[in-house]
Amino acid sequence: MTVSGDHPMVKAEAVRKRFGSNEVLKGIDLEVQRGEVMCVIGPSGSGKSTVLRCINHLEKINSGRLSVDGQLVGYEQRGDKLHECTDREVAKMRSQIGMVFQHFNLFPHMTVLGNIIEAPTRVKGQSKDQAVAKAKQLLEQVGLDGREDMYPRQLSGGQQQRVAIARALAMEPKLMLFDEPTSALDPELVGDVLDVMRDLAKSGMTMFVVTHEMGFAREVGDKLVFMDDGVVVEAGTPRDVITNPQHDRTKSFLSKVL
C-alpha cells in the first residue's frame, strides 16, 4: 500500500454489498481524510459494520470502488478490469489497517504481551525484543502497564478492549477501524476505552468509528455519518447533524438516542 498525501485515507464510491438476495449496502459514497475521525451512527441493520468490514476486505464488495490511501482494497486495476488480489496481497494491505472488534477477539491462550507481539513478530518480522519494548510502551499508553503477564480472562471487558487497541496499534497502522468498541462493555467501563480513543484521535490517527456513543461522536468526531437501510442518509459535522438534522429519519433516530 503506497503512502501519499494526495488521497483521502478512505474513499468509497457507489459501494454495494449483498448477502444472498439481501442488499445491505446500496451505493455508499464517503471519504475520510488523513488525520480525520469519522463516526458512523444508525440503527441496527443499517449497514454500518458492513461498510467497516469492507474497508479491510473482511467482506468483499459486489460493485463500486473502495480505496485506502489511494489503493484499491482487495483488487487491482489492469486496463479497465478489476482483478482480485491474492490472499497474501490482501494480508499485506490489511496489516496497515488496525481493527478493533466489539468482542475484543483476543487469543485466550496467550498472555496480554503474547497477544500484542504476535502480529509484529510473525507478520512484520520484528525481533521479539523490539516487539516487547513496543508492547510495554503501548500498554502504558492505554493505562495497563504491569499487566503483560495476565491472561484475557483475568481482565475486565474494558481492560480487554484496551489490550485489543494496543494490539492493533502494535502494527503501526495508518488507519484504525472501530466496530462498536464499547457496546459489549458494562457502562462504568466505557469511559476508559473512550479516553484511549480520544488520545489516539489527538495524536492524529485516522479513525473510522461505528458507535452508539453520541457524546464521543459529538466531541471527537470530525465527520458524522448517519446510515439507515444501507444508504448514507445524512453526513456533516457532528454539531450540524446532531443539532440540526435535515432528514426526518435522522431526526427520528436522534430523538430516541439523545
mmCIF file of N, CA, C and O in Angstrom, residues 132-211:
data_model
loop_
_atom_site.group_PDB
_atom_site.id
_atom_site.type_symbol
_atom_site.label_atom_id
_atom_site.label_comp_id
_atom_site.label_asym_id
_atom_site.label_seq_id
_atom_site.Cartn_x
_atom_site.Cartn_y
_atom_site.Cartn_z
ATOM 1 N N VAL A 132 8.485 -6.556 22.163
ATOM 2 C CA VAL A 132 8.170 -6.487 23.606
ATOM 3 C C VAL A 132 8.308 -5.048 24.115
ATOM 4 O O VAL A 132 7.454 -4.546 24.853
ATOM 5 N N ALA A 133 9.374 -4.377 23.704
ATOM 6 C CA ALA A 133 9.583 -2.981 24.136
ATOM 7 C C ALA A 133 8.424 -2.099 23.678
ATOM 8 O O ALA A 133 7.900 -1.284 24.449
ATOM 9 N N LYS A 134 7.996 -2.294 22.429
ATOM 10 C CA LYS A 134 6.879 -1.514 21.883
ATOM 11 C C LYS A 134 5.582 -1.860 22.612
ATOM 12 O O LYS A 134 4.774 -0.973 22.930
ATOM 13 N N ALA A 135 5.378 -3.157 22.890
ATOM 14 C CA ALA A 135 4.158 -3.598 23.571
ATOM 15 C C ALA A 135 4.052 -2.970 24.957
ATOM 16 O O ALA A 135 2.978 -2.517 25.371
ATOM 17 N N LYS A 136 5.168 -2.925 25.679
ATOM 18 C CA LYS A 136 5.143 -2.331 27.028
ATOM 19 C C LYS A 136 4.832 -0.843 26.962
ATOM 20 O O LYS A 136 4.085 -0.311 27.790
ATOM 21 N N GLN A 137 5.367 -0.196 25.948
ATOM 22 C CA GLN A 137 5.088 1.230 25.747
ATOM 23 C C GLN A 137 3.589 1.444 25.452
ATOM 24 O O GLN A 137 2.952 2.360 25.977
ATOM 25 N N LEU A 138 3.022 0.575 24.619
ATOM 26 C CA LEU A 138 1.606 0.687 24.266
ATOM 27 C C LEU A 138 0.708 0.389 25.465
ATOM 28 O O LEU A 138 -0.330 1.036 25.655
ATOM 29 N N LEU A 139 1.097 -0.592 26.289
ATOM 30 C CA LEU A 139 0.310 -0.902 27.485
ATOM 31 C C LEU A 139 0.280 0.292 28.434
ATOM 32 O O LEU A 139 -0.749 0.592 29.045
ATOM 33 N N GLU A 140 1.400 0.973 28.523
ATOM 34 C CA GLU A 140 1.431 2.185 29.343
ATOM 35 C C GLU A 140 0.498 3.240 28.741
ATOM 36 O O GLU A 140 -0.252 3.905 29.452
ATOM 37 N N GLN A 141 0.515 3.347 27.424
ATOM 38 C CA GLN A 141 -0.324 4.325 26.717
ATOM 39 C C GLN A 141 -1.811 4.084 26.975
ATOM 40 O O GLN A 141 -2.591 5.038 27.081
ATOM 41 N N VAL A 142 -2.217 2.811 27.075
ATOM 42 C CA VAL A 142 -3.648 2.511 27.287
ATOM 43 C C VAL A 142 -3.975 2.280 28.768
ATOM 44 O O VAL A 142 -5.058 1.806 29.112
ATOM 45 N N GLY A 143 -3.007 2.604 29.637
ATOM 46 C CA GLY A 143 -3.267 2.535 31.074
ATOM 47 C C GLY A 143 -3.229 1.143 31.664
ATOM 48 O O GLY A 143 -3.897 0.873 32.669
ATOM 49 N N LEU A 144 -2.447 0.251 31.057
ATOM 50 C CA LEU A 144 -2.402 -1.141 31.538
ATOM 51 C C LEU A 144 -0.972 -1.622 31.782
ATOM 52 O O LEU A 144 -0.688 -2.818 31.661
ATOM 53 N N ASP A 145 -0.064 -0.692 32.113
ATOM 54 C CA ASP A 145 1.298 -1.147 32.374
ATOM 55 C C ASP A 145 1.306 -2.083 33.580
ATOM 56 O O ASP A 145 0.531 -1.925 34.514
ATOM 57 N N GLY A 146 2.157 -3.093 33.501
ATOM 58 C CA GLY A 146 2.242 -4.090 34.566
ATOM 59 C C GLY A 146 1.305 -5.273 34.381
ATOM 60 O O GLY A 146 1.328 -6.211 35.177
ATOM 61 N N ARG A 147 0.478 -5.253 33.320
ATOM 62 C CA ARG A 147 -0.484 -6.356 33.113
ATOM 63 C C ARG A 147 -0.025 -7.335 32.034
ATOM 64 O O ARG A 147 -0.810 -8.182 31.612
ATOM 65 N N GLU A 148 1.227 -7.231 31.600
ATOM 66 C CA GLU A 148 1.619 -8.000 30.415
ATOM 67 C C GLU A 148 1.560 -9.510 30.598
ATOM 68 O O GLU A 148 1.391 -10.250 29.634
ATOM 69 N N ASP A 149 1.695 -10.005 31.840
ATOM 70 C CA ASP A 149 1.699 -11.462 32.050
ATOM 71 C C ASP A 149 0.324 -12.026 32.384
ATOM 72 O O ASP A 149 0.186 -13.226 32.643
ATOM 73 N N MET A 150 -0.687 -11.170 32.396
ATOM 74 C CA MET A 150 -2.045 -11.650 32.683
ATOM 75 C C MET A 150 -2.678 -12.237 31.416
ATOM 76 O O MET A 150 -2.239 -11.952 30.306
ATOM 77 N N TYR A 151 -3.697 -13.071 31.624
ATOM 78 C CA TYR A 151 -4.442 -13.637 30.506
ATOM 79 C C TYR A 151 -5.756 -12.863 30.348
ATOM 80 O O TYR A 151 -6.256 -12.286 31.319
ATOM 81 N N PRO A 152 -6.337 -12.869 29.134
ATOM 82 C CA PRO A 152 -7.565 -12.108 28.921
ATOM 83 C C PRO A 152 -8.657 -12.384 29.966
ATOM 84 O O PRO A 152 -9.338 -11.457 30.408
ATOM 85 N N ARG A 153 -8.783 -13.652 30.377
ATOM 86 C CA ARG A 153 -9.862 -13.987 31.327
ATOM 87 C C ARG A 153 -9.669 -13.306 32.685
ATOM 88 O O ARG A 153 -10.616 -13.211 33.477
ATOM 89 N N GLN A 154 -8.469 -12.848 32.964
ATOM 90 C CA GLN A 154 -8.188 -12.184 34.243
ATOM 91 C C GLN A 154 -8.473 -10.677 34.194
ATOM 92 O O GLN A 154 -8.309 -9.985 35.191
ATOM 93 N N LEU A 155 -8.897 -10.197 33.029
ATOM 94 C CA LEU A 155 -9.132 -8.765 32.838
ATOM 95 C C LEU A 155 -10.612 -8.468 32.685
ATOM 96 O O LEU A 155 -11.388 -9.322 32.241
ATOM 97 N N SER A 156 -11.003 -7.260 33.021
ATOM 98 C CA SER A 156 -12.381 -6.823 32.762
ATOM 99 C C SER A 156 -12.563 -6.611 31.261
ATOM 100 O O SER A 156 -11.576 -6.547 30.501
ATOM 101 N N GLY A 157 -13.805 -6.484 30.849
ATOM 102 C CA GLY A 157 -14.081 -6.236 29.429
ATOM 103 C C GLY A 157 -13.398 -4.972 28.934
ATOM 104 O O GLY A 157 -12.831 -4.939 27.832
ATOM 105 N N GLY A 158 -13.436 -3.922 29.738
ATOM 106 C CA GLY A 158 -12.813 -2.664 29.335
ATOM 107 C C GLY A 158 -11.308 -2.794 29.189
ATOM 108 O O GLY A 158 -10.703 -2.226 28.273
ATOM 109 N N GLN A 159 -10.702 -3.577 30.101
ATOM 110 C CA GLN A 159 -9.256 -3.800 30.012
ATOM 111 C C GLN A 159 -8.922 -4.635 28.770
ATOM 112 O O GLN A 159 -7.949 -4.364 28.072
ATOM 113 N N GLN A 160 -9.755 -5.652 28.499
ATOM 114 C CA GLN A 160 -9.525 -6.470 27.292
ATOM 115 C C GLN A 160 -9.616 -5.615 26.032
ATOM 116 O O GLN A 160 -8.819 -5.772 25.104
ATOM 117 N N GLN A 161 -10.576 -4.684 26.020
ATOM 118 C CA GLN A 161 -10.723 -3.847 24.837
ATOM 119 C C GLN A 161 -9.519 -2.914 24.673
ATOM 120 O O GLN A 161 -9.070 -2.650 23.560
ATOM 121 N N ARG A 162 -8.969 -2.448 25.785
ATOM 122 C CA ARG A 162 -7.780 -1.597 25.696
ATOM 123 C C ARG A 162 -6.559 -2.405 25.233
ATOM 124 O O ARG A 162 -5.715 -1.900 24.508
ATOM 125 N N VAL A 163 -6.485 -3.675 25.635
ATOM 126 C CA VAL A 163 -5.425 -4.550 25.100
ATOM 127 C C VAL A 163 -5.620 -4.723 23.586
ATOM 128 O O VAL A 163 -4.653 -4.687 22.809
ATOM 129 N N ALA A 164 -6.869 -4.882 23.166
ATOM 130 C CA ALA A 164 -7.162 -5.045 21.733
ATOM 131 C C ALA A 164 -6.720 -3.808 20.948
ATOM 132 O O ALA A 164 -6.197 -3.918 19.830
ATOM 133 N N ILE A 165 -6.903 -2.628 21.535
ATOM 134 C CA ILE A 165 -6.458 -1.390 20.876
ATOM 135 C C ILE A 165 -4.929 -1.373 20.797
ATOM 136 O O ILE A 165 -4.352 -1.063 19.744
ATOM 137 N N ALA A 166 -4.270 -1.747 21.907
ATOM 138 C CA ALA A 166 -2.805 -1.795 21.916
ATOM 139 C C ALA A 166 -2.302 -2.792 20.871
ATOM 140 O O ALA A 166 -1.322 -2.534 20.163
ATOM 141 N N ARG A 167 -2.987 -3.931 20.766
ATOM 142 C CA ARG A 167 -2.583 -4.953 19.782
ATOM 143 C C ARG A 167 -2.678 -4.403 18.352
ATOM 144 O O ARG A 167 -1.780 -4.614 17.534
ATOM 145 N N ALA A 168 -3.752 -3.667 18.073
ATOM 146 C CA ALA A 168 -3.907 -3.081 16.734
ATOM 147 C C ALA A 168 -2.824 -2.031 16.471
ATOM 148 O O ALA A 168 -2.249 -1.959 15.384
ATOM 149 N N LEU A 169 -2.513 -1.231 17.492
ATOM 150 C CA LEU A 169 -1.518 -0.164 17.332
ATOM 151 C C LEU A 169 -0.099 -0.710 17.179
ATOM 152 O O LEU A 169 0.771 -0.047 16.608
ATOM 153 N N ALA A 170 0.131 -1.932 17.671
ATOM 154 C CA ALA A 170 1.477 -2.520 17.591
ATOM 155 C C ALA A 170 1.930 -2.697 16.145
ATOM 156 O O ALA A 170 3.123 -2.761 15.866
ATOM 157 N N MET A 171 0.967 -2.766 15.219
ATOM 158 C CA MET A 171 1.308 -2.912 13.802
ATOM 159 C C MET A 171 1.573 -1.558 13.134
ATOM 160 O O MET A 171 1.791 -1.494 11.929
ATOM 161 N N GLU A 172 1.516 -0.490 13.917
ATOM 162 C CA GLU A 172 1.735 0.871 13.404
ATOM 163 C C GLU A 172 0.869 1.152 12.176
ATOM 164 O O GLU A 172 1.360 1.507 11.095
ATOM 165 N N PRO A 173 -0.456 0.998 12.346
ATOM 166 C CA PRO A 173 -1.355 1.170 11.199
ATOM 167 C C PRO A 173 -1.480 2.637 10.794
ATOM 168 O O PRO A 173 -1.231 3.544 11.591
ATOM 169 N N LYS A 174 -1.901 2.827 9.551
ATOM 170 C CA LYS A 174 -2.160 4.197 9.084
ATOM 171 C C LYS A 174 -3.638 4.559 9.276
ATOM 172 O O LYS A 174 -4.021 5.714 9.136
ATOM 173 N N LEU A 175 -4.457 3.553 9.575
ATOM 174 C CA LEU A 175 -5.900 3.738 9.729
ATOM 175 C C LEU A 175 -6.385 2.791 10.812
ATOM 176 O O LEU A 175 -5.968 1.636 10.850
ATOM 177 N N MET A 176 -7.254 3.289 11.698
ATOM 178 C CA MET A 176 -7.849 2.431 12.742
ATOM 179 C C MET A 176 -9.359 2.342 12.528
ATOM 180 O O MET A 176 -10.039 3.368 12.395
ATOM 181 N N LEU A 177 -9.857 1.111 12.517
ATOM 182 C CA LEU A 177 -11.297 0.853 12.401
ATOM 183 C C LEU A 177 -11.817 0.350 13.741
ATOM 184 O O LEU A 177 -11.233 -0.559 14.332
ATOM 185 N N PHE A 178 -12.904 0.949 14.213
ATOM 186 C CA PHE A 178 -13.513 0.535 15.483
ATOM 187 C C PHE A 178 -14.962 0.144 15.219
ATOM 188 O O PHE A 178 -15.761 0.965 14.770
ATOM 189 N N ASP A 179 -15.298 -1.119 15.504
ATOM 190 C CA ASP A 179 -16.661 -1.596 15.272
ATOM 191 C C ASP A 179 -17.408 -1.683 16.600
ATOM 192 O O ASP A 179 -17.321 -2.677 17.319
ATOM 193 N N GLU A 180 -18.121 -0.605 16.939
ATOM 194 C CA GLU A 180 -18.879 -0.521 18.199
ATOM 195 C C GLU A 180 -18.024 -1.008 19.376
ATOM 196 O O GLU A 180 -18.387 -1.959 20.077
ATOM 197 N N PRO A 181 -16.891 -0.366 19.611
ATOM 198 C CA PRO A 181 -15.910 -0.890 20.572
ATOM 199 C C PRO A 181 -16.370 -0.878 22.022
ATOM 200 O O PRO A 181 -15.759 -1.537 22.860
ATOM 201 N N THR A 182 -17.437 -0.151 22.334
ATOM 202 C CA THR A 182 -17.880 -0.096 23.736
ATOM 203 C C THR A 182 -19.224 -0.780 23.972
ATOM 204 O O THR A 182 -19.683 -0.853 25.107
ATOM 205 N N SER A 183 -19.851 -1.305 22.918
ATOM 206 C CA SER A 183 -21.232 -1.770 23.094
ATOM 207 C C SER A 183 -21.340 -3.062 23.896
ATOM 208 O O SER A 183 -22.399 -3.388 24.419
ATOM 209 N N ALA A 184 -20.227 -3.813 24.036
ATOM 210 C CA ALA A 184 -20.277 -5.051 24.825
ATOM 211 C C ALA A 184 -19.821 -4.826 26.268
ATOM 212 O O ALA A 184 -19.717 -5.775 27.043
ATOM 213 N N LEU A 185 -19.554 -3.566 26.634
ATOM 214 C CA LEU A 185 -18.973 -3.279 27.950
ATOM 215 C C LEU A 185 -20.016 -2.820 28.954
ATOM 216 O O LEU A 185 -21.005 -2.182 28.602
ATOM 217 N N ASP A 186 -19.760 -3.126 30.231
ATOM 218 C CA ASP A 186 -20.574 -2.539 31.289
ATOM 219 C C ASP A 186 -20.406 -1.023 31.250
ATOM 220 O O ASP A 186 -19.304 -0.526 30.974
ATOM 221 N N PRO A 187 -21.477 -0.281 31.543
ATOM 222 C CA PRO A 187 -21.424 1.184 31.411
ATOM 223 C C PRO A 187 -20.248 1.842 32.128
ATOM 224 O O PRO A 187 -19.639 2.781 31.602
ATOM 225 N N GLU A 188 -19.866 1.325 33.307
ATOM 226 C CA GLU A 188 -18.795 2.001 34.053
ATOM 227 C C GLU A 188 -17.415 1.750 33.443
ATOM 228 O O GLU A 188 -16.437 2.385 33.824
ATOM 229 N N LEU A 189 -17.314 0.829 32.485
ATOM 230 C CA LEU A 189 -16.025 0.531 31.860
ATOM 231 C C LEU A 189 -15.842 1.255 30.529
ATOM 232 O O LEU A 189 -14.758 1.235 29.944
ATOM 233 N N VAL A 190 -16.906 1.886 30.051
ATOM 234 C CA VAL A 190 -16.877 2.525 28.730
ATOM 235 C C VAL A 190 -15.896 3.697 28.698
ATOM 236 O O VAL A 190 -15.136 3.886 27.744
ATOM 237 N N GLY A 191 -15.887 4.492 29.771
ATOM 238 C CA GLY A 191 -15.102 5.729 29.806
ATOM 239 C C GLY A 191 -13.626 5.515 29.545
ATOM 240 O O GLY A 191 -12.996 6.299 28.818
ATOM 241 N N ASP A 192 -13.046 4.455 30.132
ATOM 242 C CA ASP A 192 -11.605 4.205 29.975
ATOM 243 C C ASP A 192 -11.246 3.928 28.515
ATOM 244 O O ASP A 192 -10.208 4.368 28.018
ATOM 245 N N VAL A 193 -12.120 3.185 27.829
ATOM 246 C CA VAL A 193 -11.872 2.866 26.421
ATOM 247 C C VAL A 193 -11.999 4.132 25.568
ATOM 248 O O VAL A 193 -11.170 4.406 24.693
ATOM 249 N N LEU A 194 -13.034 4.927 25.843
ATOM 250 C CA LEU A 194 -13.215 6.167 25.081
ATOM 251 C C LEU A 194 -12.062 7.144 25.318
ATOM 252 O O LEU A 194 -11.648 7.857 24.399
ATOM 253 N N ASP A 195 -11.508 7.153 26.542
ATOM 254 C CA ASP A 195 -10.362 8.026 26.826
ATOM 255 C C ASP A 195 -9.161 7.657 25.949
ATOM 256 O O ASP A 195 -8.461 8.529 25.432
ATOM 257 N N VAL A 196 -8.935 6.346 25.809
ATOM 258 C CA VAL A 196 -7.829 5.883 24.958
ATOM 259 C C VAL A 196 -8.070 6.320 23.508
ATOM 260 O O VAL A 196 -7.158 6.781 22.805
ATOM 261 N N MET A 197 -9.320 6.204 23.057
ATOM 262 C CA MET A 197 -9.655 6.586 21.681
ATOM 263 C C MET A 197 -9.521 8.101 21.488
ATOM 264 O O MET A 197 -9.072 8.556 20.432
ATOM 265 N N ARG A 198 -9.890 8.860 22.513
ATOM 266 C CA ARG A 198 -9.715 10.327 22.447
ATOM 267 C C ARG A 198 -8.250 10.694 22.267
ATOM 268 O O ARG A 198 -7.895 11.533 21.443
ATOM 269 N N ASP A 199 -7.393 10.052 23.074
ATOM 270 C CA ASP A 199 -5.955 10.326 22.987
ATOM 271 C C ASP A 199 -5.401 9.961 21.611
ATOM 272 O O ASP A 199 -4.540 10.656 21.062
ATOM 273 N N LEU A 200 -5.914 8.864 21.075
ATOM 274 C CA LEU A 200 -5.485 8.417 19.745
ATOM 275 C C LEU A 200 -5.880 9.449 18.683
ATOM 276 O O LEU A 200 -5.093 9.770 17.786
ATOM 277 N N ALA A 201 -7.086 9.968 18.800
ATOM 278 C CA ALA A 201 -7.547 10.998 17.858
ATOM 279 C C ALA A 201 -6.667 12.243 17.955
ATOM 280 O O ALA A 201 -6.267 12.823 16.938
ATOM 281 N N LYS A 202 -6.331 12.624 19.191
ATOM 282 C CA LYS A 202 -5.478 13.814 19.393
ATOM 283 C C LYS A 202 -4.101 13.612 18.777
ATOM 284 O O LYS A 202 -3.450 14.565 18.350
ATOM 285 N N SER A 203 -3.633 12.372 18.736
ATOM 286 C CA SER A 203 -2.302 12.094 18.189
ATOM 287 C C SER A 203 -2.289 12.164 16.662
ATOM 288 O O SER A 203 -1.236 12.053 16.039
ATOM 289 N N GLY A 204 -3.478 12.311 16.045
ATOM 290 C CA GLY A 204 -3.547 12.439 14.585
ATOM 291 C C GLY A 204 -3.878 11.165 13.843
ATOM 292 O O GLY A 204 -3.820 11.122 12.609
ATOM 293 N N MET A 205 -4.235 10.086 14.571
ATOM 294 C CA MET A 205 -4.591 8.826 13.910
ATOM 295 C C MET A 205 -5.896 8.995 13.118
ATOM 296 O O MET A 205 -6.856 9.577 13.612
ATOM 297 N N THR A 206 -5.912 8.507 11.895
ATOM 298 C CA THR A 206 -7.143 8.481 11.110
ATOM 299 C C THR A 206 -8.013 7.352 11.659
ATOM 300 O O THR A 206 -7.560 6.214 11.772
ATOM 301 N N MET A 207 -9.275 7.672 11.986
ATOM 302 C CA MET A 207 -10.143 6.689 12.641
ATOM 303 C C MET A 207 -11.517 6.645 11.976
ATOM 304 O O MET A 207 -12.078 7.679 11.628
ATOM 305 N N PHE A 208 -12.034 5.426 11.814
ATOM 306 C CA PHE A 208 -13.385 5.195 11.298
ATOM 307 C C PHE A 208 -14.104 4.427 12.399
ATOM 308 O O PHE A 208 -13.752 3.280 12.689
ATOM 309 N N VAL A 209 -15.068 5.067 13.026
ATOM 310 C CA VAL A 209 -15.647 4.533 14.265
ATOM 311 C C VAL A 209 -17.155 4.335 14.112
ATOM 312 O O VAL A 209 -17.911 5.294 13.954
ATOM 313 N N VAL A 210 -17.576 3.074 14.136
ATOM 314 C CA VAL A 210 -19.007 2.764 14.218
ATOM 315 C C VAL A 210 -19.361 2.759 15.698
ATOM 316 O O VAL A 210 -18.755 2.017 16.489
ATOM 317 N N THR A 211 -20.312 3.600 16.094
ATOM 318 C CA THR A 211 -20.525 3.778 17.538
ATOM 319 C C THR A 211 -21.953 4.158 17.878
ATOM 320 O O THR A 211 -22.704 4.673 17.040
#
